[in-house]
PDB file of C-alpha atoms in Angstrom:
ATOM      1  CA  UNK A  15     -42.771  13.430 -22.993  1.00  0.00           C
ATOM      2  CA  UNK A  16     -46.506  13.163 -22.228  1.00  0.00           C
ATOM      3  CA  UNK A  17     -47.610  10.272 -20.027  1.00  0.00           C
ATOM      4  CA  UNK A  18     -50.223   9.187 -22.573  1.00  0.00           C
ATOM      5  CA  UNK A  19     -49.779   9.978 -26.257  1.00  0.00           C
ATOM      6  CA  UNK A  20     -52.291   9.678 -29.061  1.00  0.00           C
ATOM      7  CA  UNK A  21     -52.424  10.760 -32.686  1.00  0.00           C
ATOM      8  CA  UNK A  22     -54.887  13.703 -32.612  1.00  0.00           C
ATOM      9  CA  UNK A  23     -56.244  12.938 -36.098  1.00  0.00           C
ATOM     10  CA  UNK A  24     -58.713  13.738 -37.454  1.00  0.00           C
ATOM     11  CA  UNK A  25     -59.377  10.406 -39.053  1.00  0.00           C
ATOM     12  CA  UNK A  26     -61.917  10.924 -41.848  1.00  0.00           C
ATOM     13  CA  UNK A  27     -63.367   7.585 -42.954  1.00  0.00           C
ATOM     14  CA  UNK A  28     -66.409   6.452 -44.960  1.00  0.00           C
ATOM     15  CA  UNK A  29     -69.212   4.464 -43.394  1.00  0.00           C
ATOM     16  CA  UNK A  30     -68.358   0.785 -43.239  1.00  0.00           C
ATOM     17  CA  UNK A  31     -64.610   1.358 -42.986  1.00  0.00           C
ATOM     18  CA  UNK A  32     -62.329  -0.203 -40.390  1.00  0.00           C
ATOM     19  CA  UNK A  33     -60.231   2.263 -38.421  1.00  0.00           C
ATOM     20  CA  UNK A  34     -57.557   1.751 -35.771  1.00  0.00           C
ATOM     21  CA  UNK A  35     -56.288   4.113 -33.100  1.00  0.00           C
ATOM     22  CA  UNK A  36     -53.047   3.717 -31.197  1.00  0.00           C
ATOM     23  CA  UNK A  37     -51.873   5.029 -27.875  1.00  0.00           C
ATOM     24  CA  UNK A  38     -48.604   4.790 -25.957  1.00  0.00           C
ATOM     25  CA  UNK A  39     -48.047   5.332 -22.248  1.00  0.00           C
ATOM     26  CA  UNK A  40     -44.823   6.070 -20.404  1.00  0.00           C
ATOM     27  CA  UNK A  41     -45.386   4.747 -16.873  1.00  0.00           C
ATOM     28  CA  UNK A  42     -44.568   1.040 -16.736  1.00  0.00           C
ATOM     29  CA  UNK A  43     -46.301   0.835 -13.323  1.00  0.00           C
ATOM     30  CA  UNK A  44     -49.705   1.551 -14.870  1.00  0.00           C
ATOM     31  CA  UNK A  45     -52.110  -1.300 -14.220  1.00  0.00           C
ATOM     32  CA  UNK A  46     -55.374  -0.523 -15.932  1.00  0.00           C
ATOM     33  CA  UNK A  47     -56.360   0.981 -19.235  1.00  0.00           C
ATOM     34  CA  UNK A  48     -59.541   2.283 -20.790  1.00  0.00           C
ATOM     35  CA  UNK A  49     -60.977   3.798 -23.930  1.00  0.00           C
ATOM     36  CA  UNK A  50     -63.538   6.575 -23.500  1.00  0.00           C
ATOM     37  CA  UNK A  51     -65.439   8.407 -26.205  1.00  0.00           C
ATOM     38  CA  UNK A  52     -66.387  12.040 -25.943  1.00  0.00           C
ATOM     39  CA  UNK A  53     -68.869  13.795 -28.179  1.00  0.00           C
ATOM     40  CA  UNK A  54     -68.573  17.525 -28.755  1.00  0.00           C
ATOM     41  CA  UNK A  55     -69.506  19.466 -25.599  1.00  0.00           C
ATOM     42  CA  UNK A  56     -70.497  16.267 -23.760  1.00  0.00           C
ATOM     43  CA  UNK A  57     -68.949  14.233 -20.973  1.00  0.00           C
ATOM     44  CA  UNK A  58     -66.517  11.342 -21.564  1.00  0.00           C
ATOM     45  CA  UNK A  59     -68.307   7.988 -21.669  1.00  0.00           C
ATOM     46  CA  UNK A  60     -66.577   4.686 -20.960  1.00  0.00           C
ATOM     47  CA  UNK A  61     -66.305   2.674 -24.149  1.00  0.00           C
ATOM     48  CA  UNK A  62     -64.382  -0.295 -22.827  1.00  0.00           C
ATOM     49  CA  UNK A  63     -61.716  -1.427 -20.425  1.00  0.00           C
ATOM     50  CA  UNK A  64     -58.587  -2.931 -21.976  1.00  0.00           C
ATOM     51  CA  UNK A  65     -57.292  -6.264 -20.751  1.00  0.00           C
ATOM     52  CA  UNK A  66     -53.970  -7.993 -21.376  1.00  0.00           C
ATOM     53  CA  UNK A  67     -55.668 -10.778 -23.288  1.00  0.00           C
ATOM     54  CA  UNK A  68     -57.439  -8.299 -25.552  1.00  0.00           C
ATOM     55  CA  UNK A  69     -61.172  -7.842 -25.520  1.00  0.00           C
ATOM     56  CA  UNK A  70     -63.983  -7.295 -27.949  1.00  0.00           C
ATOM     57  CA  UNK A  71     -67.360  -5.622 -27.629  1.00  0.00           C
ATOM     58  CA  UNK A  72     -69.382  -5.846 -30.814  1.00  0.00           C
ATOM     59  CA  UNK A  73     -67.589  -3.820 -33.502  1.00  0.00           C
ATOM     60  CA  UNK A  74     -64.913  -2.632 -31.068  1.00  0.00           C
ATOM     61  CA  UNK A  75     -61.705  -4.494 -30.215  1.00  0.00           C
ATOM     62  CA  UNK A  76     -59.098  -3.305 -27.742  1.00  0.00           C
ATOM     63  CA  UNK A  77     -55.562  -4.659 -27.380  1.00  0.00           C
ATOM     64  CA  UNK A  78     -52.839  -4.072 -24.795  1.00  0.00           C
ATOM     65  CA  UNK A  79     -49.132  -4.697 -25.276  1.00  0.00           C
ATOM     66  CA  UNK A  80     -47.448  -4.195 -21.906  1.00  0.00           C
ATOM     67  CA  UNK A  81     -43.945  -4.854 -23.228  1.00  0.00           C
ATOM     68  CA  UNK A  82     -44.252  -2.016 -25.738  1.00  0.00           C
ATOM     69  CA  UNK A  83     -46.534   0.085 -23.476  1.00  0.00           C
ATOM     70  CA  UNK A  84     -49.015   0.361 -26.289  1.00  0.00           C
ATOM     71  CA  UNK A  85     -52.817   0.225 -26.468  1.00  0.00           C
ATOM     72  CA  UNK A  86     -55.005   0.035 -29.543  1.00  0.00           C
ATOM     73  CA  UNK A  87     -58.664   0.350 -30.468  1.00  0.00           C
ATOM     74  CA  UNK A  88     -60.099  -1.125 -33.654  1.00  0.00           C
ATOM     75  CA  UNK A  89     -63.525  -0.100 -34.923  1.00  0.00           C
ATOM     76  CA  UNK A  90     -65.051  -2.261 -37.637  1.00  0.00           C
ATOM     77  CA  UNK A  91     -67.944  -1.329 -39.932  1.00  0.00           C
ATOM     78  CA  UNK A  92     -67.862   2.345 -38.889  1.00  0.00           C
ATOM     79  CA  UNK A  93     -71.193   4.112 -38.387  1.00  0.00           C
ATOM     80  CA  UNK A  94     -71.956   7.807 -38.631  1.00  0.00           C
ATOM     81  CA  UNK A  95     -72.705   7.697 -34.882  1.00  0.00           C
ATOM     82  CA  UNK A  96     -69.109   6.620 -34.180  1.00  0.00           C
ATOM     83  CA  UNK A  97     -67.964  10.177 -34.978  1.00  0.00           C
ATOM     84  CA  UNK A  98     -66.447  11.457 -31.727  1.00  0.00           C
ATOM     85  CA  UNK A  99     -63.151  11.965 -29.944  1.00  0.00           C
ATOM     86  CA  UNK A 100     -61.654   8.762 -28.534  1.00  0.00           C
ATOM     87  CA  UNK A 101     -59.665   9.180 -25.339  1.00  0.00           C
ATOM     88  CA  UNK A 102     -56.981   6.707 -24.313  1.00  0.00           C
ATOM     89  CA  UNK A 103     -56.939   6.609 -20.504  1.00  0.00           C
ATOM     90  CA  UNK A 104     -54.370   5.021 -18.225  1.00  0.00           C
ATOM     91  CA  UNK A 105     -54.478   4.534 -14.470  1.00  0.00           C
ATOM     92  CA  UNK A 106     -51.224   5.828 -13.037  1.00  0.00           C
ATOM     93  CA  UNK A 107     -51.349   3.327 -10.179  1.00  0.00           C
ATOM     94  CA  UNK A 108     -49.574   3.867  -6.889  1.00  0.00           C
ATOM     95  CA  UNK A 109     -52.625   3.090  -4.785  1.00  0.00           C
ATOM     96  CA  UNK A 110     -54.895   5.816  -6.136  1.00  0.00           C
ATOM     97  CA  UNK A 111     -57.463   5.565  -8.884  1.00  0.00           C
ATOM     98  CA  UNK A 112     -55.838   8.426 -10.767  1.00  0.00           C
ATOM     99  CA  UNK A 113     -56.616   8.433 -14.475  1.00  0.00           C
ATOM    100  CA  UNK A 114     -54.328  10.086 -16.986  1.00  0.00           C
ATOM    101  CA  UNK A 115     -56.058  11.089 -20.218  1.00  0.00           C
ATOM    102  CA  UNK A 116     -54.531  11.234 -23.650  1.00  0.00           C
ATOM    103  CA  UNK A 117     -55.367  14.295 -25.703  1.00  0.00           C
ATOM    104  CA  UNK A 118     -57.803  12.245 -27.800  1.00  0.00           C
ATOM    105  CA  UNK A 119     -58.129  11.140 -31.413  1.00  0.00           C
ATOM    106  CA  UNK A 120     -60.912  12.674 -33.488  1.00  0.00           C
ATOM    107  CA  UNK A 121     -62.895  10.388 -35.750  1.00  0.00           C
ATOM    108  CA  UNK A 122     -65.242  11.697 -38.445  1.00  0.00           C
ATOM    109  CA  UNK A 123     -67.299   9.067 -40.297  1.00  0.00           C
ATOM    110  CA  UNK A 124     -68.916  10.356 -43.482  1.00  0.00           C
ATOM    111  CA  UNK A 125     -71.640   8.867 -45.706  1.00  0.00           C
TER     112      UNK A 125
ATOM    113  CA  UNK B  28     -78.799   8.619 -19.280  1.00  0.00           C
ATOM    114  CA  UNK B  29     -75.958   9.395 -16.917  1.00  0.00           C
ATOM    115  CA  UNK B  30     -75.974   7.918 -13.395  1.00  0.00           C
ATOM    116  CA  UNK B  31     -73.920  10.821 -12.094  1.00  0.00           C
ATOM    117  CA  UNK B  32     -76.019  13.967 -11.912  1.00  0.00           C
ATOM    118  CA  UNK B  33     -74.529  17.450 -11.905  1.00  0.00           C
ATOM    119  CA  UNK B  34     -76.224  20.786 -11.283  1.00  0.00           C
ATOM    120  CA  UNK B  35     -76.420  23.373 -12.623  1.00  0.00           C
ATOM    121  CA  UNK B  36     -75.805  22.541 -16.288  1.00  0.00           C
ATOM    122  CA  UNK B  37     -74.661  26.097 -17.020  1.00  0.00           C
ATOM    123  CA  UNK B  38     -73.407  28.828 -14.702  1.00  0.00           C
ATOM    124  CA  UNK B  39     -72.375  32.387 -15.415  1.00  0.00           C
ATOM    125  CA  UNK B  40     -70.831  34.301 -12.548  1.00  0.00           C
ATOM    126  CA  UNK B  41     -68.836  37.413 -11.851  1.00  0.00           C
ATOM    127  CA  UNK B  42     -65.379  37.339 -10.326  1.00  0.00           C
ATOM    128  CA  UNK B  43     -66.665  38.429  -6.920  1.00  0.00           C
ATOM    129  CA  UNK B  44     -69.535  35.941  -6.691  1.00  0.00           C
ATOM    130  CA  UNK B  45     -69.732  32.794  -4.585  1.00  0.00           C
ATOM    131  CA  UNK B  46     -71.449  29.765  -6.088  1.00  0.00           C
ATOM    132  CA  UNK B  47     -71.425  25.989  -5.713  1.00  0.00           C
ATOM    133  CA  UNK B  48     -71.459  23.097  -8.136  1.00  0.00           C
ATOM    134  CA  UNK B  49     -73.234  19.937  -7.043  1.00  0.00           C
ATOM    135  CA  UNK B  50     -72.791  16.290  -7.952  1.00  0.00           C
ATOM    136  CA  UNK B  51     -74.787  13.248  -6.905  1.00  0.00           C
ATOM    137  CA  UNK B  52     -74.453   9.529  -7.593  1.00  0.00           C
ATOM    138  CA  UNK B  53     -76.571   6.616  -6.406  1.00  0.00           C
ATOM    139  CA  UNK B  54     -74.424   3.732  -7.600  1.00  0.00           C
ATOM    140  CA  UNK B  55     -72.948   3.069  -4.166  1.00  0.00           C
ATOM    141  CA  UNK B  56     -69.545   4.241  -5.376  1.00  0.00           C
ATOM    142  CA  UNK B  57     -67.060   5.185  -2.648  1.00  0.00           C
ATOM    143  CA  UNK B  58     -64.807   7.477  -4.681  1.00  0.00           C
ATOM    144  CA  UNK B  59     -65.749  10.764  -6.320  1.00  0.00           C
ATOM    145  CA  UNK B  60     -63.753  13.166  -8.442  1.00  0.00           C
ATOM    146  CA  UNK B  61     -63.736  16.712  -9.800  1.00  0.00           C
ATOM    147  CA  UNK B  62     -62.181  17.432 -13.198  1.00  0.00           C
ATOM    148  CA  UNK B  63     -61.744  20.614 -15.208  1.00  0.00           C
ATOM    149  CA  UNK B  64     -61.837  20.480 -18.997  1.00  0.00           C
ATOM    150  CA  UNK B  65     -60.950  23.312 -21.368  1.00  0.00           C
ATOM    151  CA  UNK B  66     -62.021  23.266 -25.012  1.00  0.00           C
ATOM    152  CA  UNK B  67     -60.157  20.743 -27.180  1.00  0.00           C
ATOM    153  CA  UNK B  68     -58.174  19.476 -24.173  1.00  0.00           C
ATOM    154  CA  UNK B  69     -58.559  16.308 -22.089  1.00  0.00           C
ATOM    155  CA  UNK B  70     -60.016  16.451 -18.567  1.00  0.00           C
ATOM    156  CA  UNK B  71     -57.581  17.469 -15.825  1.00  0.00           C
ATOM    157  CA  UNK B  72     -57.988  16.001 -12.357  1.00  0.00           C
ATOM    158  CA  UNK B  73     -58.625  18.494  -9.551  1.00  0.00           C
ATOM    159  CA  UNK B  74     -59.691  16.527  -6.460  1.00  0.00           C
ATOM    160  CA  UNK B  75     -60.311  12.943  -5.365  1.00  0.00           C
ATOM    161  CA  UNK B  76     -62.492  11.880  -2.442  1.00  0.00           C
ATOM    162  CA  UNK B  77     -62.310   8.329  -1.177  1.00  0.00           C
ATOM    163  CA  UNK B  78     -64.747   7.221   1.536  1.00  0.00           C
ATOM    164  CA  UNK B  79     -65.722  10.868   2.018  1.00  0.00           C
ATOM    165  CA  UNK B  80     -62.143  11.935   2.736  1.00  0.00           C
ATOM    166  CA  UNK B  81     -60.037  14.110   0.463  1.00  0.00           C
ATOM    167  CA  UNK B  82     -57.237  11.903  -0.847  1.00  0.00           C
ATOM    168  CA  UNK B  83     -55.838  13.946  -3.748  1.00  0.00           C
ATOM    169  CA  UNK B  84     -55.657  17.706  -4.316  1.00  0.00           C
ATOM    170  CA  UNK B  85     -53.824  18.403  -7.557  1.00  0.00           C
ATOM    171  CA  UNK B  86     -52.457  21.754  -6.324  1.00  0.00           C
ATOM    172  CA  UNK B  87     -55.738  23.443  -7.111  1.00  0.00           C
ATOM    173  CA  UNK B  88     -56.000  27.160  -6.144  1.00  0.00           C
ATOM    174  CA  UNK B  89     -57.870  27.800  -2.912  1.00  0.00           C
ATOM    175  CA  UNK B  90     -60.623  29.678  -4.747  1.00  0.00           C
ATOM    176  CA  UNK B  91     -61.915  26.144  -5.459  1.00  0.00           C
ATOM    177  CA  UNK B  92     -63.062  24.373  -2.293  1.00  0.00           C
ATOM    178  CA  UNK B  93     -64.410  20.813  -2.446  1.00  0.00           C
ATOM    179  CA  UNK B  94     -66.781  19.262   0.053  1.00  0.00           C
ATOM    180  CA  UNK B  95     -68.127  15.737   0.422  1.00  0.00           C
ATOM    181  CA  UNK B  96     -71.175  15.817   2.760  1.00  0.00           C
ATOM    182  CA  UNK B  97     -71.824  12.078   2.339  1.00  0.00           C
ATOM    183  CA  UNK B  98     -70.902   9.183   0.105  1.00  0.00           C
ATOM    184  CA  UNK B  99     -73.424  10.180  -2.568  1.00  0.00           C
ATOM    185  CA  UNK B 100     -72.784  13.910  -2.742  1.00  0.00           C
ATOM    186  CA  UNK B 101     -69.874  16.055  -3.841  1.00  0.00           C
ATOM    187  CA  UNK B 102     -69.810  19.840  -3.970  1.00  0.00           C
ATOM    188  CA  UNK B 103     -67.356  22.322  -5.401  1.00  0.00           C
ATOM    189  CA  UNK B 104     -67.532  25.774  -3.815  1.00  0.00           C
ATOM    190  CA  UNK B 105     -66.342  28.631  -5.990  1.00  0.00           C
ATOM    191  CA  UNK B 106     -65.207  32.051  -4.824  1.00  0.00           C
ATOM    192  CA  UNK B 107     -63.345  34.908  -6.507  1.00  0.00           C
ATOM    193  CA  UNK B 108     -62.778  32.990  -9.718  1.00  0.00           C
ATOM    194  CA  UNK B 109     -60.755  34.322 -12.641  1.00  0.00           C
ATOM    195  CA  UNK B 110     -61.749  34.416 -16.322  1.00  0.00           C
ATOM    196  CA  UNK B 111     -59.284  31.587 -17.044  1.00  0.00           C
ATOM    197  CA  UNK B 112     -61.380  29.357 -14.765  1.00  0.00           C
ATOM    198  CA  UNK B 113     -64.106  29.280 -17.420  1.00  0.00           C
ATOM    199  CA  UNK B 114     -64.363  25.620 -18.434  1.00  0.00           C
ATOM    200  CA  UNK B 115     -66.467  22.474 -18.262  1.00  0.00           C
ATOM    201  CA  UNK B 116     -66.373  21.026 -14.740  1.00  0.00           C
ATOM    202  CA  UNK B 117     -66.922  17.293 -14.636  1.00  0.00           C
ATOM    203  CA  UNK B 118     -67.753  15.103 -11.679  1.00  0.00           C
ATOM    204  CA  UNK B 119     -67.015  11.382 -11.774  1.00  0.00           C
ATOM    205  CA  UNK B 120     -67.358   8.400  -9.473  1.00  0.00           C
ATOM    206  CA  UNK B 121     -65.874   4.932  -9.213  1.00  0.00           C
ATOM    207  CA  UNK B 122     -66.511   1.916  -7.048  1.00  0.00           C
ATOM    208  CA  UNK B 123     -63.378   2.411  -4.969  1.00  0.00           C
ATOM    209  CA  UNK B 124     -60.670   5.053  -4.774  1.00  0.00           C
ATOM    210  CA  UNK B 125     -57.658   2.800  -4.375  1.00  0.00           C
ATOM    211  CA  UNK B 126     -58.122   0.379  -7.192  1.00  0.00           C
ATOM    212  CA  UNK B 127     -58.183   0.380 -10.937  1.00  0.00           C
ATOM    213  CA  UNK B 128     -61.860   0.780 -11.748  1.00  0.00           C
ATOM    214  CA  UNK B 129     -63.217   2.913 -14.543  1.00  0.00           C
ATOM    215  CA  UNK B 130     -64.746   6.245 -13.633  1.00  0.00           C
ATOM    216  CA  UNK B 131     -68.240   7.285 -14.655  1.00  0.00           C
ATOM    217  CA  UNK B 132     -68.786  10.919 -15.525  1.00  0.00           C
ATOM    218  CA  UNK B 133     -71.664  13.304 -15.067  1.00  0.00           C
ATOM    219  CA  UNK B 134     -72.583  15.549 -17.974  1.00  0.00           C
ATOM    220  CA  UNK B 135     -70.800  18.507 -16.445  1.00  0.00           C
ATOM    221  CA  UNK B 136     -71.374  22.139 -15.517  1.00  0.00           C
ATOM    222  CA  UNK B 137     -70.318  24.656 -18.129  1.00  0.00           C
ATOM    223  CA  UNK B 138     -68.934  27.616 -16.185  1.00  0.00           C
ATOM    224  CA  UNK B 139     -68.342  31.091 -17.572  1.00  0.00           C
ATOM    225  CA  UNK B 140     -66.601  33.769 -15.529  1.00  0.00           C
ATOM    226  CA  UNK B 141     -67.319  37.339 -16.569  1.00  0.00           C
TER     227      UNK B 141
END
Protein backbone atom coordinates (compact mmCIF):
# COMPACT_ATOMS: atom_id res chain seq x y z
CA UNK A 1 0.00 0.00 0.00
CA UNK A 2 1.34 3.46 -0.90
CA UNK A 3 1.98 5.86 1.97
CA UNK A 4 -0.11 8.58 0.32
CA UNK A 5 -2.90 7.68 -2.09
CA UNK A 6 -4.83 9.93 -4.42
CA UNK A 7 -7.30 9.41 -7.25
CA UNK A 8 -5.21 10.24 -10.36
CA UNK A 9 -8.21 11.66 -12.26
CA UNK A 10 -8.40 13.42 -14.58
CA UNK A 11 -11.25 15.48 -13.28
CA UNK A 12 -12.77 17.39 -16.22
CA UNK A 13 -15.04 20.17 -14.96
CA UNK A 14 -16.61 23.31 -16.46
CA UNK A 15 -15.66 26.77 -15.28
CA UNK A 16 -17.56 27.72 -12.15
CA UNK A 17 -17.90 24.14 -10.92
CA UNK A 18 -17.02 22.94 -7.43
CA UNK A 19 -14.60 20.02 -7.31
CA UNK A 20 -13.24 17.99 -4.41
CA UNK A 21 -10.10 15.88 -4.17
CA UNK A 22 -9.43 13.26 -1.52
CA UNK A 23 -6.26 11.75 -0.20
CA UNK A 24 -5.50 9.04 2.35
CA UNK A 25 -2.25 8.44 4.21
CA UNK A 26 -1.06 5.31 5.98
CA UNK A 27 1.36 6.56 8.65
CA UNK A 28 -0.56 7.55 11.77
CA UNK A 29 2.58 9.32 13.08
CA UNK A 30 2.40 11.94 10.33
CA UNK A 31 2.06 15.41 11.80
CA UNK A 32 1.74 17.88 8.98
CA UNK A 33 -0.05 17.93 5.67
CA UNK A 34 0.01 20.09 2.58
CA UNK A 35 -1.54 20.54 -0.83
CA UNK A 36 0.78 21.55 -3.67
CA UNK A 37 -0.15 22.29 -7.26
CA UNK A 38 2.10 21.46 -10.17
CA UNK A 39 1.66 22.77 -13.68
CA UNK A 40 2.97 20.76 -16.61
CA UNK A 41 6.79 20.82 -16.69
CA UNK A 42 6.95 23.24 -13.74
CA UNK A 43 7.92 22.92 -10.10
CA UNK A 44 5.44 22.07 -7.32
CA UNK A 45 4.08 25.20 -5.64
CA UNK A 46 2.63 25.22 -2.13
CA UNK A 47 -1.10 25.78 -2.29
CA UNK A 48 -1.91 25.49 1.39
CA UNK A 49 -1.06 23.75 4.61
CA UNK A 50 -3.80 21.60 6.14
CA UNK A 51 -4.73 22.04 9.78
CA UNK A 52 -6.86 19.87 12.05
CA UNK A 53 -9.47 22.58 12.36
CA UNK A 54 -9.74 22.92 8.59
CA UNK A 55 -8.65 26.02 6.76
CA UNK A 56 -9.78 28.16 3.89
CA UNK A 57 -7.92 30.40 1.47
CA UNK A 58 -10.25 32.17 -0.93
CA UNK A 59 -11.89 29.54 -3.15
CA UNK A 60 -9.85 26.72 -1.61
CA UNK A 61 -10.79 24.76 1.52
CA UNK A 62 -8.70 22.00 3.06
CA UNK A 63 -9.86 19.51 5.68
CA UNK A 64 -8.01 16.92 7.77
CA UNK A 65 -9.56 13.91 9.47
CA UNK A 66 -6.86 12.31 11.62
CA UNK A 67 -9.08 9.46 12.80
CA UNK A 68 -9.69 8.33 9.23
CA UNK A 69 -6.24 9.47 8.00
CA UNK A 70 -7.90 11.43 5.25
CA UNK A 71 -7.27 14.86 3.71
CA UNK A 72 -9.45 16.76 1.29
CA UNK A 73 -9.25 19.83 -0.93
CA UNK A 74 -12.34 21.65 -2.17
CA UNK A 75 -12.12 24.17 -5.01
CA UNK A 76 -15.14 26.41 -5.52
CA UNK A 77 -15.95 28.45 -8.63
CA UNK A 78 -13.25 26.73 -10.72
CA UNK A 79 -11.21 28.89 -13.09
CA UNK A 80 -9.40 27.85 -16.25
CA UNK A 81 -6.15 28.71 -14.42
CA UNK A 82 -6.90 26.05 -11.79
CA UNK A 83 -6.04 23.36 -14.37
CA UNK A 84 -3.02 21.56 -12.92
CA UNK A 85 -2.01 18.47 -10.98
CA UNK A 86 -2.76 18.67 -7.26
CA UNK A 87 -0.32 16.84 -5.01
CA UNK A 88 -1.30 15.65 -1.55
CA UNK A 89 1.83 15.80 0.62
CA UNK A 90 2.37 14.35 4.07
CA UNK A 91 5.29 14.81 6.43
CA UNK A 92 6.42 11.39 7.58
CA UNK A 93 7.59 12.77 10.93
CA UNK A 94 10.21 11.07 13.04
CA UNK A 95 12.27 14.22 13.53
CA UNK A 96 13.00 14.92 9.87
CA UNK A 97 11.15 17.20 7.51
CA UNK A 98 10.64 14.37 5.05
CA UNK A 99 7.72 14.91 2.70
CA UNK A 100 5.93 12.02 1.05
CA UNK A 101 4.11 12.97 -2.16
CA UNK A 102 0.97 11.41 -3.52
CA UNK A 103 0.97 10.66 -7.22
CA UNK A 104 -1.27 13.68 -7.85
CA UNK A 105 -4.77 14.34 -9.14
CA UNK A 106 -5.12 16.02 -12.53
CA UNK A 107 -7.71 18.74 -12.89
CA UNK A 108 -8.79 20.11 -16.28
CA UNK A 109 -11.20 23.08 -16.19
CA UNK A 110 -12.86 23.79 -19.53
CA UNK A 111 -14.86 26.81 -20.76
CA UNK B 1 8.73 34.30 -9.05
CA UNK B 2 10.46 31.52 -7.18
CA UNK B 3 12.68 32.35 -4.18
CA UNK B 4 14.76 29.25 -4.77
CA UNK B 5 16.95 29.66 -7.82
CA UNK B 6 18.37 26.74 -9.77
CA UNK B 7 20.93 26.73 -12.56
CA UNK B 8 21.15 25.66 -15.27
CA UNK B 9 17.53 25.35 -16.41
CA UNK B 10 18.44 22.67 -18.96
CA UNK B 11 21.46 20.39 -19.19
CA UNK B 12 22.41 17.81 -21.77
CA UNK B 13 25.43 15.67 -20.98
CA UNK B 14 27.12 12.49 -22.07
CA UNK B 15 27.59 9.52 -19.78
CA UNK B 16 31.27 10.29 -19.24
CA UNK B 17 30.86 13.99 -18.46
CA UNK B 18 31.09 15.70 -15.08
CA UNK B 19 28.70 18.56 -14.38
CA UNK B 20 27.12 20.29 -11.39
CA UNK B 21 23.66 21.56 -10.61
CA UNK B 22 23.39 24.63 -8.42
CA UNK B 23 20.71 25.89 -6.06
CA UNK B 24 20.51 29.10 -4.06
CA UNK B 25 18.00 30.49 -1.58
CA UNK B 26 18.01 33.76 0.35
CA UNK B 27 15.09 33.14 2.68
CA UNK B 28 17.30 32.27 5.64
CA UNK B 29 16.12 28.66 5.50
CA UNK B 30 18.32 26.13 7.30
CA UNK B 31 17.26 23.00 5.43
CA UNK B 32 17.74 22.25 1.74
CA UNK B 33 16.72 19.30 -0.37
CA UNK B 34 17.35 17.59 -3.70
CA UNK B 35 14.52 15.75 -5.46
CA UNK B 36 14.33 13.81 -8.71
CA UNK B 37 11.12 13.81 -10.72
CA UNK B 38 10.35 11.63 -13.73
CA UNK B 39 7.52 12.45 -16.12
CA UNK B 40 4.03 11.88 -14.70
CA UNK B 41 5.47 10.82 -11.32
CA UNK B 42 5.71 12.71 -8.02
CA UNK B 43 9.06 14.07 -6.79
CA UNK B 44 11.32 11.55 -5.05
CA UNK B 45 13.58 12.72 -2.25
CA UNK B 46 17.31 12.25 -2.80
CA UNK B 47 19.15 14.22 -0.11
CA UNK B 48 18.42 16.47 2.87
CA UNK B 49 20.82 19.01 4.36
CA UNK B 50 20.06 20.53 7.73
CA UNK B 51 22.32 23.31 9.03
CA UNK B 52 24.77 22.51 6.23
CA UNK B 53 25.10 18.87 7.29
CA UNK B 54 23.82 15.92 5.31
CA UNK B 55 20.99 14.40 7.34
CA UNK B 56 19.28 12.10 4.83
CA UNK B 57 20.64 10.19 1.84
CA UNK B 58 17.87 8.11 0.30
CA UNK B 59 20.27 5.41 -0.93
CA UNK B 60 21.19 7.50 -3.93
CA UNK B 61 23.91 6.06 -6.23
CA UNK B 62 27.35 7.55 -5.70
CA UNK B 63 27.37 9.05 -9.19
CA UNK B 64 25.30 11.80 -7.51
CA UNK B 65 27.32 13.76 -4.95
CA UNK B 66 25.71 16.59 -2.97
CA UNK B 67 27.55 19.50 -1.43
CA UNK B 68 26.40 22.34 0.81
CA UNK B 69 29.08 25.09 0.79
CA UNK B 70 27.00 27.38 3.04
CA UNK B 71 23.48 27.81 4.32
CA UNK B 72 22.30 29.48 1.10
CA UNK B 73 23.88 27.18 -1.47
CA UNK B 74 23.38 23.57 -2.46
CA UNK B 75 25.15 21.76 -5.28
CA UNK B 76 24.65 18.39 -6.88
CA UNK B 77 27.74 17.02 -8.62
CA UNK B 78 27.08 14.56 -11.42
CA UNK B 79 29.51 12.02 -12.83
CA UNK B 80 29.12 8.99 -15.09
CA UNK B 81 25.35 9.24 -15.21
CA UNK B 82 23.11 6.72 -16.96
CA UNK B 83 20.30 7.41 -19.44
CA UNK B 84 17.74 6.50 -16.76
CA UNK B 85 18.99 9.48 -14.73
CA UNK B 86 17.34 11.83 -17.23
CA UNK B 87 14.72 13.70 -15.20
CA UNK B 88 13.76 17.02 -13.66
CA UNK B 89 15.96 17.75 -10.63
CA UNK B 90 14.31 19.96 -8.06
CA UNK B 91 15.87 21.82 -5.18
CA UNK B 92 13.77 22.88 -2.20
CA UNK B 93 14.28 24.65 1.10
CA UNK B 94 12.43 24.94 4.39
CA UNK B 95 12.88 26.98 7.52
CA UNK B 96 14.17 24.06 9.56
CA UNK B 97 15.05 20.45 8.83
CA UNK B 98 13.58 18.83 11.92
CA UNK B 99 10.12 20.25 11.97
CA UNK B 100 7.00 20.15 9.90
CA UNK B 101 7.34 23.20 7.67
CA UNK B 102 6.37 23.31 4.03
CA UNK B 103 9.14 23.16 1.47
CA UNK B 104 9.58 25.74 -1.27
CA UNK B 105 10.79 24.51 -4.63
CA UNK B 106 13.01 25.98 -7.29
CA UNK B 107 11.90 25.65 -10.90
CA UNK B 108 14.26 22.77 -11.51
CA UNK B 109 16.98 21.64 -13.90
CA UNK B 110 15.82 19.44 -16.75
CA UNK B 111 18.62 16.92 -17.29
CA UNK B 112 19.06 14.74 -20.36
CA UNK B 113 21.72 12.04 -20.50
CA UNK B 114 22.80 10.99 -23.98
